[in-house]
XYZ file of C-alpha atoms in Angstrom:
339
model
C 90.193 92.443 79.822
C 89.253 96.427 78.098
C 88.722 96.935 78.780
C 89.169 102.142 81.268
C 89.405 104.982 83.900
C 87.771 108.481 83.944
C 88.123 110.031 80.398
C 86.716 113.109 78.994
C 84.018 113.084 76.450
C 86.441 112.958 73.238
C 86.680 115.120 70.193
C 84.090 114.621 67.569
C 85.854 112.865 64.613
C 87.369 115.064 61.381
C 84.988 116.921 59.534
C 83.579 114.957 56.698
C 80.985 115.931 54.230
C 77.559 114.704 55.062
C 74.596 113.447 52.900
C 73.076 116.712 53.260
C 76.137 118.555 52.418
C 77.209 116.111 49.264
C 80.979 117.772 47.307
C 79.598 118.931 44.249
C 81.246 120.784 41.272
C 81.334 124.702 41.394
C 78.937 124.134 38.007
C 76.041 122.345 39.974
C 76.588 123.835 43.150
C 73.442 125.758 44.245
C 73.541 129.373 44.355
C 73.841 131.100 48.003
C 75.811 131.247 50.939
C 78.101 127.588 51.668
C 76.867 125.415 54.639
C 79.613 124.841 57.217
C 80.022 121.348 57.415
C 79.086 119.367 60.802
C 81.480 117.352 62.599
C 80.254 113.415 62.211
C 79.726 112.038 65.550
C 82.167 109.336 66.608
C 80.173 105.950 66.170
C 81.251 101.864 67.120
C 81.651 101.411 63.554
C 84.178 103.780 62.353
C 85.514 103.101 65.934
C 85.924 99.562 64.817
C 87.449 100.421 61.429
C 90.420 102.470 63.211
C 90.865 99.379 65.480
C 92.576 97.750 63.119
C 96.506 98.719 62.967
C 95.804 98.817 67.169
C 94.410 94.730 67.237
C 96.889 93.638 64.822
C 99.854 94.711 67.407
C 97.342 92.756 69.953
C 97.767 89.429 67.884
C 101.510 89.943 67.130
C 101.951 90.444 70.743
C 99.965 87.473 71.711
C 101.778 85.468 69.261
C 105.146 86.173 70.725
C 103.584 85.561 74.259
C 102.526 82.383 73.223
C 105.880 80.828 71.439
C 107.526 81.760 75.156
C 104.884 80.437 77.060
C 105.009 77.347 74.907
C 108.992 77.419 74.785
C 108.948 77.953 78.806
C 106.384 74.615 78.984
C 108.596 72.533 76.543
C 111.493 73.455 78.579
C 110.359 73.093 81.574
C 110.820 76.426 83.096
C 107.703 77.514 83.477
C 105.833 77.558 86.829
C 103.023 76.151 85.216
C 104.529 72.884 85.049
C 104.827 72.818 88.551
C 101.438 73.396 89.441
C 100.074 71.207 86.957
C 102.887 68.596 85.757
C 100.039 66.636 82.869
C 100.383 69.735 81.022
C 104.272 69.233 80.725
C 103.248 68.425 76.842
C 103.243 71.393 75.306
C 101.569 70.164 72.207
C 98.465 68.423 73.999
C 97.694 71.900 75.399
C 97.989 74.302 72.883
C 94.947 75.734 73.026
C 94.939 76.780 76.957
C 98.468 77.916 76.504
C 96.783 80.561 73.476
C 94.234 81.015 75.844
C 96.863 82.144 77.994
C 98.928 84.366 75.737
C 95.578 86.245 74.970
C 94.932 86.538 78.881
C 98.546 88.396 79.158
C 97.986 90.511 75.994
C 94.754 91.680 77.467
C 96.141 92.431 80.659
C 98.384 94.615 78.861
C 95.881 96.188 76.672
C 93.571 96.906 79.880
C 96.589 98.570 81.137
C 97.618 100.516 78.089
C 93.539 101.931 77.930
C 93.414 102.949 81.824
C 96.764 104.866 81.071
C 95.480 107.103 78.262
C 92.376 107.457 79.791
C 93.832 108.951 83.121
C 96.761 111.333 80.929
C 92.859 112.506 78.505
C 90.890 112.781 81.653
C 93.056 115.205 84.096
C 94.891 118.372 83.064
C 97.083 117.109 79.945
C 100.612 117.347 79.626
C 102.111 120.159 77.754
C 104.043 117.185 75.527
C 102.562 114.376 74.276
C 103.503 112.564 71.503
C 100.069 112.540 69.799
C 97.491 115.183 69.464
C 94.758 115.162 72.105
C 91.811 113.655 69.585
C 94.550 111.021 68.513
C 95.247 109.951 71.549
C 91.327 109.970 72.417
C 90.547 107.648 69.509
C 93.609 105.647 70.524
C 92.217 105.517 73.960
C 88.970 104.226 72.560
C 90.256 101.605 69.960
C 92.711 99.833 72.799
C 89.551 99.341 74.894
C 87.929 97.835 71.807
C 91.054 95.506 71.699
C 90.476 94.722 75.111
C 87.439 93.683 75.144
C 88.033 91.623 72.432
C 90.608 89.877 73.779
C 89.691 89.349 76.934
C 86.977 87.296 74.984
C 89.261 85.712 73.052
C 90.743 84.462 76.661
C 87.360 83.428 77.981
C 86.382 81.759 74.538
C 89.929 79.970 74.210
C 89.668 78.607 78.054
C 86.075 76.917 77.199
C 87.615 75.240 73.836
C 90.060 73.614 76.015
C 87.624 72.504 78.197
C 85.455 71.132 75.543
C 88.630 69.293 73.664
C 89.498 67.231 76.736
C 86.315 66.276 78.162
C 85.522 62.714 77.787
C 81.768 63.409 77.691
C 79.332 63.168 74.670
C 79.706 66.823 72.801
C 76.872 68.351 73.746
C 76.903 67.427 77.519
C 80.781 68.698 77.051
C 79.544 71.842 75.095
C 77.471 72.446 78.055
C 79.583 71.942 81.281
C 81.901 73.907 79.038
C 79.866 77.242 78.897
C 79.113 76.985 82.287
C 82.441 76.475 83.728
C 83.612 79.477 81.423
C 80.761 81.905 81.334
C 78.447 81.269 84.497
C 79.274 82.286 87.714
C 80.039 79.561 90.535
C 80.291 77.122 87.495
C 83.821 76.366 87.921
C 84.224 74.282 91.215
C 87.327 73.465 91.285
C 90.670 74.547 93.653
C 91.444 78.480 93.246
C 88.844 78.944 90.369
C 85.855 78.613 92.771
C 87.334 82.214 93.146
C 89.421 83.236 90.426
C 86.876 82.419 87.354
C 83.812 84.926 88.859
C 86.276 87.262 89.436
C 87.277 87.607 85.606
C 83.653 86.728 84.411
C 82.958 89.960 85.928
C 85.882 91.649 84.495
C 84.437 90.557 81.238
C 80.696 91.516 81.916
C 81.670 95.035 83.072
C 84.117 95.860 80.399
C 81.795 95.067 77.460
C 79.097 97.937 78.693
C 81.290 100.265 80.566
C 83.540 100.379 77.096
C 80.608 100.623 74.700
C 78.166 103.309 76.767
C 80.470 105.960 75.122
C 78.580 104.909 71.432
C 75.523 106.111 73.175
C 75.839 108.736 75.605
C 74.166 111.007 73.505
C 71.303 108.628 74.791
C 72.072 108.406 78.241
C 73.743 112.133 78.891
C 77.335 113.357 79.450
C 77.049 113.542 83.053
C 75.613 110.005 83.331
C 78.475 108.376 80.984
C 81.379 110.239 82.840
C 79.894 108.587 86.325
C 79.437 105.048 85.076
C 82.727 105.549 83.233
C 84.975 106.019 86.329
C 83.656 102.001 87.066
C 86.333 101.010 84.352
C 89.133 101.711 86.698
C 87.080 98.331 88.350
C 87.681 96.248 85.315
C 90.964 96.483 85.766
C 91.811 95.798 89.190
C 89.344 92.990 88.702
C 91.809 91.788 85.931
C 94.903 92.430 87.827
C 93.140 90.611 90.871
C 92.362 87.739 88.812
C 95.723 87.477 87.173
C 97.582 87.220 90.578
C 95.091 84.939 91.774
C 95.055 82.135 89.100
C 97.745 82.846 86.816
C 99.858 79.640 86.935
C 102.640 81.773 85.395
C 103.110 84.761 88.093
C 101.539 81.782 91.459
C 104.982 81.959 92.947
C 107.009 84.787 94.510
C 109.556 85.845 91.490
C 110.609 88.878 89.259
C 107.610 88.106 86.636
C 104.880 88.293 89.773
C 106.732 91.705 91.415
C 106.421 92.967 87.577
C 102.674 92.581 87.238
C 102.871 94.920 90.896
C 105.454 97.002 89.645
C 103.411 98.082 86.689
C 100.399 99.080 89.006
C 103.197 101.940 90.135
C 102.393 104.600 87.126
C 98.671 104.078 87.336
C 98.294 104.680 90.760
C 100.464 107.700 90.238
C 98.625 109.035 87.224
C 95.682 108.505 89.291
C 96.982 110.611 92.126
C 97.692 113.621 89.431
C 94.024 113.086 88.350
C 92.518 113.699 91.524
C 94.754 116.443 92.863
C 94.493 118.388 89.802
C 91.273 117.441 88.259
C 90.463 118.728 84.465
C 87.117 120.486 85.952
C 86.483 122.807 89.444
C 83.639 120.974 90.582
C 85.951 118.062 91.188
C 88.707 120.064 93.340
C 89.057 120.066 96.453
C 89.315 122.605 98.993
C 91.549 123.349 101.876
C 88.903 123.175 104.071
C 85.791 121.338 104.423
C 83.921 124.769 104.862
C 84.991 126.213 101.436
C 83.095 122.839 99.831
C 79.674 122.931 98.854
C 79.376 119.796 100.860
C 81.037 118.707 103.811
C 80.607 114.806 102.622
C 81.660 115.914 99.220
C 85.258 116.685 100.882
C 84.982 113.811 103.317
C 85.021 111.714 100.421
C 87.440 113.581 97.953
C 89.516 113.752 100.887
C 89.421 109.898 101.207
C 89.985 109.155 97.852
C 93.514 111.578 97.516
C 94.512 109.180 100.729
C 93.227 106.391 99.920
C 95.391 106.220 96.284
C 98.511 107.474 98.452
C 97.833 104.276 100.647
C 97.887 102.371 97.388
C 100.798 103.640 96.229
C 102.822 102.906 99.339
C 101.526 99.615 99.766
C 102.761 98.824 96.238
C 106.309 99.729 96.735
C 106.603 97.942 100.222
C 105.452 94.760 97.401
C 108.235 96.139 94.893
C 110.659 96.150 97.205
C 110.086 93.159 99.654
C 109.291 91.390 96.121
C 106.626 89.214 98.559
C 103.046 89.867 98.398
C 101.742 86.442 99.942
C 102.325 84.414 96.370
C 103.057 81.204 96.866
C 106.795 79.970 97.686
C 107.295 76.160 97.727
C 106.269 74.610 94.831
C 104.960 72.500 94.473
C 103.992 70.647 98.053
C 101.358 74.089 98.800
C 100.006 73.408 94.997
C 97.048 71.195 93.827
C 98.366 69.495 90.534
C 94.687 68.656 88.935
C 92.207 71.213 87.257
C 93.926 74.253 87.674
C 93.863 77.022 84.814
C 94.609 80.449 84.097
């Protein structure tokens, strides 16, 4: 789900030897004046190498999220039950409720990238606990994670699927993929909705998160502007949690803490756009000081628009309602509903 907001272009990696530049003894080393060695350029694959300590805390996490999501089902506490009471065996569904656990751990991933990539992209803090290239490669392996588990989600929802349709395999297989992966596959109740939403969480996040491999390709300029579309990935993935997670349906604490997290993103945001990292993006007191009137018009927009967010998200804090539903389970459907 990875999958991020507005970040600049980060550091170049340590400085390692290259091919050209080989360590050699002080014996064999060629007479002359040393080389300085060049920075190697940050690639997907040593990327994907530093991933790991990041996607190993994913899979914890998404372990412990699913032994309470599978506790909560056994036990009957869980809102799930309500809206769909077959799945009160919380053996017989295993793999949905995994498919589950990964959706959360995503979600929290998604928000974890969008947060370092607003605090890299604006004017940094004096403190931060990590150096600024740290925290960029950070930034860049959690969206890796993200994407990867958002996948996991998807991948996990069309198993389930597949496991409990009473169809030869390869019809199953198919009316699987589609229901999972195609849009306006999945007919059924709120997922007519819900599923396109998070296919398209998933389709945006893998390009939007790798176009930073290749930007050297595409230009700077070009990958900051398609870049700022991650901060759609993850309202997309909020949207689509709200909408069809059976866990947060009703109005509760656990639904007004999925809003109350969208507080310090939508504040971070605010401090990104009122004090942007570069003078091209600031804007002036007055329209006439701007090198374009619609520039303002539309900076100006934005700087309200993200105050009109962030109002509209305490009145949900605080009134804990948000239009979630509130009698369960007479307003639910209780067949072939899924996160």
């Amino acid at each position: 789900m990875t999958n991020q907001p507005p970040a600049p272009e980060p550091a170049a990696a340590a400085e390692v030897p290259t091919a050209s530049s080989e360590i050699t003894s002080p014996e064999t080393r060629p007479p002359g004046p040393r080389r300085p060695r060049t920075a190697q350029r940050t690639t997907l694959r040593s990327d994907l190498r530093a991933s790991w300590p990041d996607g190993l805390v994913a899979l914890l996490v998404t372990a412990a999220v699913f032994v309470l999501l599978y506790i909560r089902i056994r036990n009957k506490t869980s809102s799930t039950v309500s809206v769909m009471p077959f799945m009160a065996d919380a053996g017989g569904f295993w793999m949905y409720f995994l498919s589950q656990a990964f959706g959360w751990s995503a979600l929290l991933w998604a928000w974890g990238t969008v947060v370092l990539g607003l605090l890299l992209s604006g004017q940094r803090p004096s403190r931060l606990p990590l150096s600024g290239p740290r925290l960029e490669r950070l930034h860049r392996t959690t969206s890796l994670n993200t994407i990867a588990l958002i996948t996991a989600h998807a991948l996990l929802f069309g198993a389930e699927l597949f496991r409990h349709s009473t169809d030869a395999w390869n019809s199953a297989l198919g009316t699987a993929f589609v229901e999972t992966f195609v849009p306006g596959g999945y007919t059924s109740g709120t997922g007519q909705i819900a599923i396109p939403i998070g296919q398209a969480a998933l389709y945006l996040a893998i390009p939007l998160g790798l176009l930073f491999y290749v930007r050297h390709r595409i230009g700077p300029k070009t990958w900051r502007v398609l870049h700022r579309f991650v901060i759609v990935v993850y309202v997309l993935s909020v949207w689509h949690t709200l909408l069809y997670g059976t866990n947060v349906w009703y109005d509760g604490w656990f639904r007004t803490s999925v809003w109350l997290l969208q507080l310090p993103i939508a504040a971070l945001l605010l401090v990104r756009l009122l004090r942007p990292a570069r003078r091209s993006e600031e804007l002036p007191l007055s329209p006439g000081a701007a090198p374009s009137r619609t520039g303002w018009a539309l900076r100006l927009g934005g700087r309200l628009a993200v105050v009109g967010v962030m109002v509209a998200l305490v009145v949900v804090v605080v009134s804990g309602s948000d239009g979630g539903r509130t009698v369960p389970p007479d307003d639910t459907s209780s067949t072939h509903n899924h996160d």
